[in-house]
Short mmCIF file of C-alpha atoms and ligand atoms in Angstrom, two decimals:
data_model
loop_
_atom_site.label_atom_id
_atom_site.label_comp_id
_atom_site.label_asym_id
_atom_site.label_seq_id
_atom_site.Cartn_x
_atom_site.Cartn_y
_atom_site.Cartn_z
CA MET A 961 41.21 74.25 164.07
CA ALA A 962 41.07 70.55 164.80
CA THR A 963 40.99 67.05 163.45
CA VAL A 964 37.69 65.15 163.29
CA THR A 965 37.79 61.37 163.65
CA LEU A 966 34.93 58.92 163.22
CA GLU A 967 35.50 55.30 164.15
CA GLY A 968 32.79 52.75 163.43
CA VAL A 969 30.09 55.40 163.76
CA ARG A 970 26.58 54.06 163.27
CA LYS A 971 23.14 55.58 163.36
CA ILE A 972 20.03 53.55 163.98
CA TYR A 973 16.72 55.42 163.95
CA PRO A 974 13.95 53.78 165.99
CA ASP A 975 11.35 53.84 163.25
CA ARG A 976 8.06 53.11 165.05
CA GLY A 977 9.48 50.04 166.75
CA LYS A 978 11.21 48.86 163.54
CA PRO A 979 14.75 50.25 163.82
CA SER A 980 16.34 51.37 160.56
CA VAL A 981 20.07 51.80 160.02
CA ALA A 982 20.76 55.20 158.40
CA VAL A 983 24.56 55.01 158.71
CA HIS A 984 26.19 51.59 158.89
CA GLN A 985 29.84 51.99 159.70
CA PHE A 986 31.50 55.31 159.16
CA ASP A 987 35.29 55.52 159.46
CA LEU A 988 37.01 58.75 158.54
CA ALA A 989 39.93 60.82 159.80
CA VAL A 990 39.68 64.44 158.72
CA ALA A 991 43.02 66.21 159.06
CA ASP A 992 43.48 69.59 160.67
CA GLY A 993 42.54 72.20 158.08
CA GLU A 994 41.29 69.65 155.58
CA PHE A 995 38.17 70.19 153.43
CA VAL A 996 36.27 66.91 153.08
CA VAL A 997 33.11 66.55 150.98
CA LEU A 998 30.49 63.87 151.67
CA VAL A 999 28.66 63.17 148.44
CA GLY A 1000 25.93 60.73 147.47
CA PRO A 1001 22.30 60.54 146.39
CA SER A 1002 19.43 61.75 148.54
CA GLY A 1003 18.80 59.52 151.55
CA CYS A 1004 22.28 57.95 151.69
CA GLY A 1005 22.96 59.27 155.20
CA LYS A 1006 24.99 62.45 154.58
CA SER A 1007 22.93 64.76 156.79
CA THR A 1008 22.64 62.14 159.51
CA THR A 1009 26.43 61.80 159.59
CA LEU A 1010 26.92 65.56 159.69
CA ARG A 1011 24.28 66.00 162.40
CA MET A 1012 26.00 63.38 164.54
CA ILE A 1013 29.26 65.32 164.20
CA ALA A 1014 27.44 68.54 165.09
CA GLY A 1015 25.78 66.97 168.13
CA LEU A 1016 22.26 67.45 166.76
CA GLU A 1017 21.72 63.70 166.53
CA SER A 1018 22.86 61.01 168.99
CA ILE A 1019 25.49 58.45 167.94
CA SER A 1020 24.19 54.87 168.19
CA GLU A 1021 27.60 53.18 168.10
CA GLY A 1022 31.22 54.07 167.54
CA THR A 1023 33.44 56.97 168.57
CA LEU A 1024 33.58 60.57 167.46
CA ARG A 1025 36.60 62.69 168.31
CA ILE A 1026 37.23 66.37 167.74
CA GLY A 1027 40.93 66.82 168.25
CA GLU A 1028 41.87 64.28 170.94
CA ARG A 1029 38.59 64.63 172.78
CA VAL A 1030 35.82 62.03 172.51
CA VAL A 1031 32.66 64.08 172.05
CA ASN A 1032 29.95 61.42 171.66
CA ASP A 1033 28.13 62.79 174.70
CA VAL A 1034 29.24 66.42 174.53
CA PRO A 1035 26.31 68.77 173.82
CA ALA A 1036 26.34 70.58 170.48
CA ARG A 1037 27.05 73.98 172.01
CA ASP A 1038 30.24 72.69 173.64
CA ARG A 1039 31.74 71.14 170.49
CA ASP A 1040 33.04 74.41 169.05
CA ILE A 1041 31.54 73.64 165.66
CA ALA A 1042 29.55 75.91 163.35
CA MET A 1043 27.02 74.52 160.91
CA VAL A 1044 25.54 76.08 157.77
CA PHE A 1045 22.25 74.70 156.47
CA GLN A 1046 20.57 74.68 153.08
CA ASN A 1047 17.63 76.75 154.35
CA TYR A 1048 19.88 79.48 155.90
CA ALA A 1049 18.07 79.36 159.28
CA LEU A 1050 18.45 83.12 159.82
CA TYR A 1051 16.47 84.97 162.50
CA PRO A 1052 13.90 86.85 160.39
CA HIS A 1053 13.22 89.62 162.93
CA MET A 1054 16.91 90.45 163.38
CA THR A 1055 19.11 92.62 161.18
CA VAL A 1056 22.11 91.15 159.40
CA HIS A 1057 24.31 92.69 162.10
CA GLN A 1058 22.25 91.09 164.85
CA ASN A 1059 22.19 87.76 163.05
CA LEU A 1060 25.97 87.81 162.76
CA ALA A 1061 26.47 89.00 166.32
CA PHE A 1062 23.99 86.63 167.96
CA ALA A 1063 26.28 83.72 168.88
CA LEU A 1064 29.00 86.06 170.13
CA THR A 1065 26.58 88.05 172.26
CA LEU A 1066 25.34 84.78 173.78
CA ARG A 1067 28.93 84.01 174.69
CA LYS A 1068 29.04 87.40 176.43
CA LEU A 1069 31.99 88.66 174.40
CA PRO A 1070 32.73 92.37 174.94
CA ARG A 1071 30.62 94.56 172.68
CA ARG A 1072 33.66 96.08 170.97
CA GLU A 1073 35.01 92.69 170.01
CA VAL A 1074 31.61 91.53 168.78
CA ASP A 1075 31.37 94.62 166.63
CA ALA A 1076 34.89 94.22 165.24
CA ARG A 1077 34.36 90.58 164.35
CA VAL A 1078 30.98 91.26 162.75
CA ARG A 1079 32.47 94.02 160.58
CA GLU A 1080 35.46 91.92 159.61
CA THR A 1081 33.18 89.05 158.59
CA ALA A 1082 30.81 91.38 156.73
CA ASP A 1083 33.78 92.75 154.78
CA LEU A 1084 34.98 89.25 153.95
CA LEU A 1085 31.57 88.39 152.51
CA GLY A 1086 30.71 91.71 150.87
CA LEU A 1087 27.89 92.36 153.35
CA ARG A 1088 29.12 95.71 154.67
CA GLU A 1089 26.26 97.66 153.13
CA MET A 1090 23.65 95.13 154.27
CA LEU A 1091 24.24 95.17 158.03
CA ASP A 1092 21.04 97.07 158.84
CA ARG A 1093 18.77 95.01 156.61
CA ARG A 1094 16.60 92.13 157.65
CA PRO A 1095 16.79 88.72 155.89
CA ARG A 1096 13.64 89.30 153.83
CA GLN A 1097 15.30 92.40 152.30
CA LEU A 1098 18.12 90.23 150.92
CA SER A 1099 18.47 88.07 147.81
CA GLY A 1100 18.96 84.32 148.16
CA GLY A 1101 22.70 84.65 147.62
CA GLN A 1102 22.99 87.40 150.21
CA ARG A 1103 21.02 85.34 152.74
CA GLN A 1104 23.33 82.41 152.18
CA ARG A 1105 26.29 84.74 152.71
CA VAL A 1106 24.83 85.83 156.05
CA ALA A 1107 24.42 82.17 156.99
CA LEU A 1108 28.10 81.62 156.11
CA GLY A 1109 28.99 84.76 158.05
CA ARG A 1110 27.24 83.48 161.15
CA ALA A 1111 29.48 80.43 161.05
CA ILE A 1112 32.68 82.34 160.25
CA VAL A 1113 32.22 85.00 162.92
CA ARG A 1114 32.36 82.36 165.63
CA GLN A 1115 35.85 81.24 164.59
CA PRO A 1116 35.01 77.62 165.35
CA GLN A 1117 37.30 74.60 165.28
CA VAL A 1118 35.25 72.99 162.50
CA PHE A 1119 32.77 74.10 159.84
CA LEU A 1120 29.95 71.78 158.82
CA PHE A 1121 27.99 72.55 155.67
CA ASP A 1122 24.79 70.72 154.69
CA GLU A 1123 23.96 71.38 151.02
CA PRO A 1124 24.46 75.15 151.51
CA LEU A 1125 24.03 75.97 147.82
CA SER A 1126 21.03 73.82 146.93
CA ASN A 1127 18.48 76.63 147.20
CA LEU A 1128 20.35 78.93 144.80
CA ASP A 1129 19.84 79.13 141.05
CA ALA A 1130 22.48 77.55 138.83
CA LYS A 1131 24.51 80.68 138.16
CA LEU A 1132 24.58 81.84 141.75
CA ARG A 1133 25.49 78.35 142.85
CA VAL A 1134 28.65 78.48 140.76
CA GLN A 1135 29.52 81.92 142.11
CA MET A 1136 28.96 80.92 145.75
CA ARG A 1137 30.91 77.72 145.21
CA ARG A 1138 33.89 79.81 144.14
CA GLU A 1139 33.43 82.13 147.10
CA ILE A 1140 33.43 79.18 149.48
CA ALA A 1141 36.62 77.88 147.85
CA ALA A 1142 38.24 81.31 148.27
CA LEU A 1143 37.09 81.63 151.88
CA ARG A 1144 38.41 78.22 152.55
CA ARG A 1145 41.88 79.20 151.31
CA ARG A 1146 41.80 82.29 153.51
CA LEU A 1147 40.48 80.75 156.70
CA GLY A 1148 41.98 77.25 156.49
CA THR A 1149 39.40 75.89 158.94
CA THR A 1150 38.69 72.14 159.01
CA THR A 1151 35.50 71.65 157.00
CA ILE A 1152 33.07 68.81 156.31
CA TYR A 1153 30.76 69.69 153.44
CA VAL A 1154 27.71 67.68 152.37
CA THR A 1155 26.31 67.78 148.86
CA HIS A 1156 24.53 65.56 146.32
CA ASP A 1157 26.27 67.52 143.54
CA GLN A 1158 29.32 65.78 142.12
CA VAL A 1159 30.66 69.04 140.65
CA GLU A 1160 30.78 70.64 144.10
CA ALA A 1161 32.53 67.54 145.41
CA LEU A 1162 35.16 67.55 142.66
CA THR A 1163 35.84 71.29 142.82
CA LEU A 1164 35.81 71.89 146.59
CA GLY A 1165 37.12 68.76 148.26
CA ASP A 1166 40.67 67.96 149.29
CA ARG A 1167 39.11 64.54 149.65
CA ILE A 1168 35.72 63.14 148.71
CA VAL A 1169 33.73 60.54 150.61
CA VAL A 1170 31.25 58.82 148.30
CA MET A 1171 28.27 57.36 150.16
CA ARG A 1172 25.40 55.08 149.21
CA ASP A 1173 22.69 53.53 151.39
CA GLY A 1174 24.39 54.54 154.62
CA ARG A 1175 27.76 53.13 153.62
CA VAL A 1176 31.05 54.68 152.59
CA LEU A 1177 32.09 53.38 149.17
CA GLN A 1178 35.32 55.31 148.61
CA VAL A 1179 37.41 58.01 150.28
CA ASP A 1180 40.07 59.71 148.21
CA THR A 1181 41.19 62.82 146.39
CA PRO A 1182 38.96 64.07 143.56
CA SER A 1183 41.45 62.97 140.91
CA VAL A 1184 41.74 59.42 142.25
CA ILE A 1185 37.96 59.16 142.67
CA TYR A 1186 37.60 60.19 139.02
CA GLN A 1187 40.48 58.18 137.63
CA ARG A 1188 40.18 55.04 139.75
CA PRO A 1189 36.58 54.71 140.96
CA ALA A 1190 36.25 51.79 143.38
CA ASP A 1191 33.04 50.47 141.88
CA THR A 1192 30.45 51.09 139.19
CA PHE A 1193 28.36 53.30 141.48
CA VAL A 1194 31.22 55.71 142.12
CA ALA A 1195 32.16 55.47 138.45
CA THR A 1196 28.76 56.66 137.29
CA PHE A 1197 27.97 59.06 140.17
CA ILE A 1198 31.12 61.13 139.73
CA GLY A 1199 31.60 62.64 136.27
CA SER A 1200 29.05 64.03 133.83
CA PRO A 1201 27.90 62.64 131.49
CA PRO A 1202 28.43 59.44 133.47
CA MET A 1203 30.87 56.71 132.54
CA ASN A 1204 29.49 54.23 129.98
CA LEU A 1205 29.24 50.72 131.46
CA LEU A 1206 29.24 47.73 129.10
CA ARG A 1207 28.79 44.15 130.29
CA GLY A 1208 30.66 41.48 128.42
CA ARG A 1209 33.87 39.57 128.05
CA LEU A 1210 37.30 40.26 126.61
CA VAL A 1211 38.48 37.52 124.27
CA ASN A 1212 41.74 37.76 122.30
CA GLY A 1213 41.88 41.54 122.38
CA VAL A 1214 38.24 42.07 121.47
CA PHE A 1215 35.56 43.10 123.96
CA HIS A 1216 32.31 41.26 123.21
CA HIS A 1217 29.22 42.92 124.65
CA GLU A 1218 26.93 40.32 126.25
CA SER A 1219 24.12 41.27 123.84
CA GLY A 1220 26.25 40.27 120.86
CA ASP A 1221 25.50 43.70 119.36
CA PHE A 1222 28.89 45.31 119.89
CA GLU A 1223 32.48 44.15 119.47
CA LEU A 1224 35.21 46.58 120.43
CA PRO A 1225 38.92 45.90 119.86
CA ILE A 1226 40.81 46.63 123.08
CA ARG A 1227 44.41 45.55 123.30
CA ALA A 1228 44.62 45.45 127.10
CA PRO A 1229 47.58 43.49 128.44
CA GLY A 1230 46.69 41.53 131.55
CA ALA A 1231 42.98 42.19 131.12
CA PRO A 1232 40.87 39.77 133.12
CA ASP A 1233 39.56 36.66 131.35
CA GLN A 1234 36.18 36.64 133.09
CA PRO A 1235 32.78 38.30 132.68
CA VAL A 1236 33.44 42.00 133.23
CA ILE A 1237 31.96 45.43 133.07
CA ALA A 1238 34.01 47.72 130.86
CA GLY A 1239 33.81 51.37 131.93
CA LEU A 1240 34.42 54.03 129.27
CA ARG A 1241 34.45 57.72 130.15
CA PRO A 1242 32.73 59.77 127.42
CA GLU A 1243 36.03 61.56 126.70
CA ALA A 1244 37.90 58.26 126.36
CA VAL A 1245 35.84 57.10 123.38
CA ARG A 1246 37.02 58.14 119.90
CA LEU A 1247 34.96 58.38 116.75
CA VAL A 1248 36.84 56.83 113.83
CA PRO A 1249 35.88 56.21 110.21
CA PRO A 1250 33.24 53.51 109.68
CA GLY A 1251 34.88 50.14 109.18
CA GLU A 1252 37.48 50.86 111.87
CA GLY A 1253 36.94 49.88 115.50
CA ALA A 1254 33.44 48.86 116.56
CA ALA A 1255 30.41 49.71 114.42
CA ALA A 1256 27.77 52.08 115.76
CA GLU A 1257 25.16 54.57 114.61
CA VAL A 1258 24.69 58.18 115.71
CA ASN A 1259 21.43 58.52 117.66
CA LEU A 1260 21.81 62.04 119.05
CA VAL A 1261 24.15 65.02 118.64
CA GLU A 1262 24.20 67.69 121.38
CA PRO A 1263 26.48 70.65 120.61
CA LEU A 1264 27.42 72.53 123.81
CA GLY A 1265 29.79 75.04 122.28
CA SER A 1266 33.15 74.00 123.73
CA GLU A 1267 32.25 70.33 123.35
CA THR A 1268 29.69 68.08 121.68
CA LEU A 1269 27.99 65.03 123.17
CA VAL A 1270 27.31 62.29 120.66
CA THR A 1271 25.07 59.40 121.66
CA LEU A 1272 25.80 56.20 119.76
CA GLY A 1273 23.71 53.08 119.45
CA ALA A 1274 24.66 49.57 118.43
CA GLY A 1275 21.67 47.29 118.90
CA SER A 1276 20.82 47.51 122.60
CA VAL A 1277 24.13 49.20 123.46
CA VAL A 1278 24.14 52.96 124.10
CA ILE A 1279 27.39 54.92 124.40
CA VAL A 1280 27.80 58.64 125.07
CA VAL A 1281 30.92 60.22 123.57
CA ARG A 1282 32.34 63.63 124.38
CA VAL A 1283 34.05 65.35 121.46
CA GLU A 1284 36.00 68.58 121.87
CA GLY A 1285 34.52 71.52 119.99
CA THR A 1286 32.26 70.54 117.13
CA THR A 1287 31.97 67.41 115.02
CA PRO A 1288 30.83 66.82 111.44
CA VAL A 1289 28.91 63.66 112.42
CA LYS A 1290 25.13 63.87 112.26
CA LEU A 1291 22.07 61.88 113.19
CA GLY A 1292 21.95 58.51 111.44
CA ASP A 1293 25.64 58.44 110.45
CA ARG A 1294 27.44 55.14 110.69
CA VAL A 1295 30.68 55.57 112.61
CA GLY A 1296 33.52 53.53 114.06
CA VAL A 1297 34.32 53.54 117.79
CA SER A 1298 37.71 53.04 119.37
CA VAL A 1299 39.28 53.43 122.81
CA ALA A 1300 42.82 53.44 124.10
CA SER A 1301 43.42 50.27 126.08
CA ASP A 1302 44.64 52.19 129.14
CA ALA A 1303 41.45 54.28 129.16
CA VAL A 1304 39.20 51.32 130.02
CA HIS A 1305 38.07 50.73 133.61
CA TRP A 1306 37.44 47.06 134.41
CA PHE A 1307 34.89 46.04 137.01
CA ASP A 1308 33.91 42.61 138.31
CA ALA A 1309 30.62 41.64 136.63
CA VAL A 1310 29.05 40.34 139.85
CA ARG A 1311 30.40 42.53 142.64
CA GLU A 1312 30.74 45.56 140.36
CA THR A 1313 33.98 46.48 142.11
CA ARG A 1314 37.14 47.62 140.38
CA ILE A 1315 39.57 44.98 139.12
CA SER A 1316 43.02 46.50 139.59
P1 LIG B 1022 20.82 62.50 153.02
O1 LIG B 1022 21.19 63.71 153.81
O2 LIG B 1022 22.00 61.80 152.42
O3 LIG B 1022 19.78 62.80 151.98
P2 LIG B 1022 19.70 61.55 155.52
O4 LIG B 1022 20.87 61.46 156.42
O5 LIG B 1022 18.81 62.73 155.70
O6 LIG B 1022 20.18 61.42 154.00
O7 LIG B 1022 18.80 60.25 155.70
C1 LIG B 1022 19.36 58.96 155.69
C2 LIG B 1022 18.27 57.95 156.00
O8 LIG B 1022 17.81 58.09 157.34
C3 LIG B 1022 17.05 58.10 155.12
O9 LIG B 1022 16.56 56.81 154.81
C4 LIG B 1022 16.07 58.84 155.98
O10 LIG B 1022 14.75 58.54 155.65
C5 LIG B 1022 16.42 58.35 157.37
N1 LIG B 1022 16.16 59.37 158.40
C6 LIG B 1022 16.68 60.61 158.44
N2 LIG B 1022 16.26 61.25 159.54
C7 LIG B 1022 15.45 60.41 160.21
C8 LIG B 1022 14.70 60.46 161.45
N3 LIG B 1022 14.74 61.56 162.21
N4 LIG B 1022 13.99 59.38 161.80
C9 LIG B 1022 13.99 58.25 161.06
N5 LIG B 1022 14.67 58.12 159.90
C10 LIG B 1022 15.39 59.19 159.47
MG1 LIG B 1023 20.52 65.70 153.61
#
């Protein structure tokens, strides 16, 4: 196992003479044995960052260390890293056993050791009965397990995962996510995991790195990212349904939405006297009897069994509320809206960054 350190890492692609910056300035210190998730929308530079760490893409500027060693110019095969891709990248003409054994055989490990490691890995992943099959004789989940196995069998210093679950259907994705979490606890190998899925980030990461447009917006534990998002992008990207964002101003304990359509009492001591964005998580909003709190109308009710999502409208303002279990409110009802003052996130109206 090893630490992974990126200092001022940049990636500039020469795009037909017009260079484009894919990663601006990436600083991150991954601790030995830590599981870090890079999350962000498509095109934000996650794969590019991972591929630079793997040695599959050159580093334009900055320093990359694995352990104490600077590896900017070390070829991929000498970095002692194993990568798992979304598309599995298995050898179709080889059996599962041969796929798992391939990297070890290349390294000229004794046959007995190769065999022992392959069997141990197959047991770990429930592939024991599949060793003689070829990839096309496997389900998607089994193929992804072989891809994981090929990484595990090498016992590398670092695992890199690039959206490994994206090709699986929703149910299998949840199952494999849990298997990866369990493997992680067993192996304890330093891991950097890329995904666009905020649920994977929240459930797998010791820490999450939220990226946008080639930049790192916030690095922290899942609970801090959720409870103290650094800006409105992080606030709405992490958490589902996303945080409600309302532009306006707080005057004498009442939040006035800029449209004039919505006035919400919030007794927030020390709240900023400036144009703000108020962030309300769906679970932080309470439905109260009409006449109390702010006035709104029910536009949509979505019962999900354990919870119900209620979409409220007040003029141009739309607010999604999460209610535990079921609710008697129905389409067209007039309701009141209230929030606890400490449940409101305040963001600067111009920079959209958190006001602490
Ligand atoms: P993500 O994995 O977060 O979806 P990528 O790292 O694949 O994002 O891409 C980041 C940006 O770099 C995108 O704008 C993409 O178009 C660009 N890019 C990726 N690979 C190349 C390449 N080989 N040449 C030029 N531009 C690229
Ligand atoms: Mg990608």
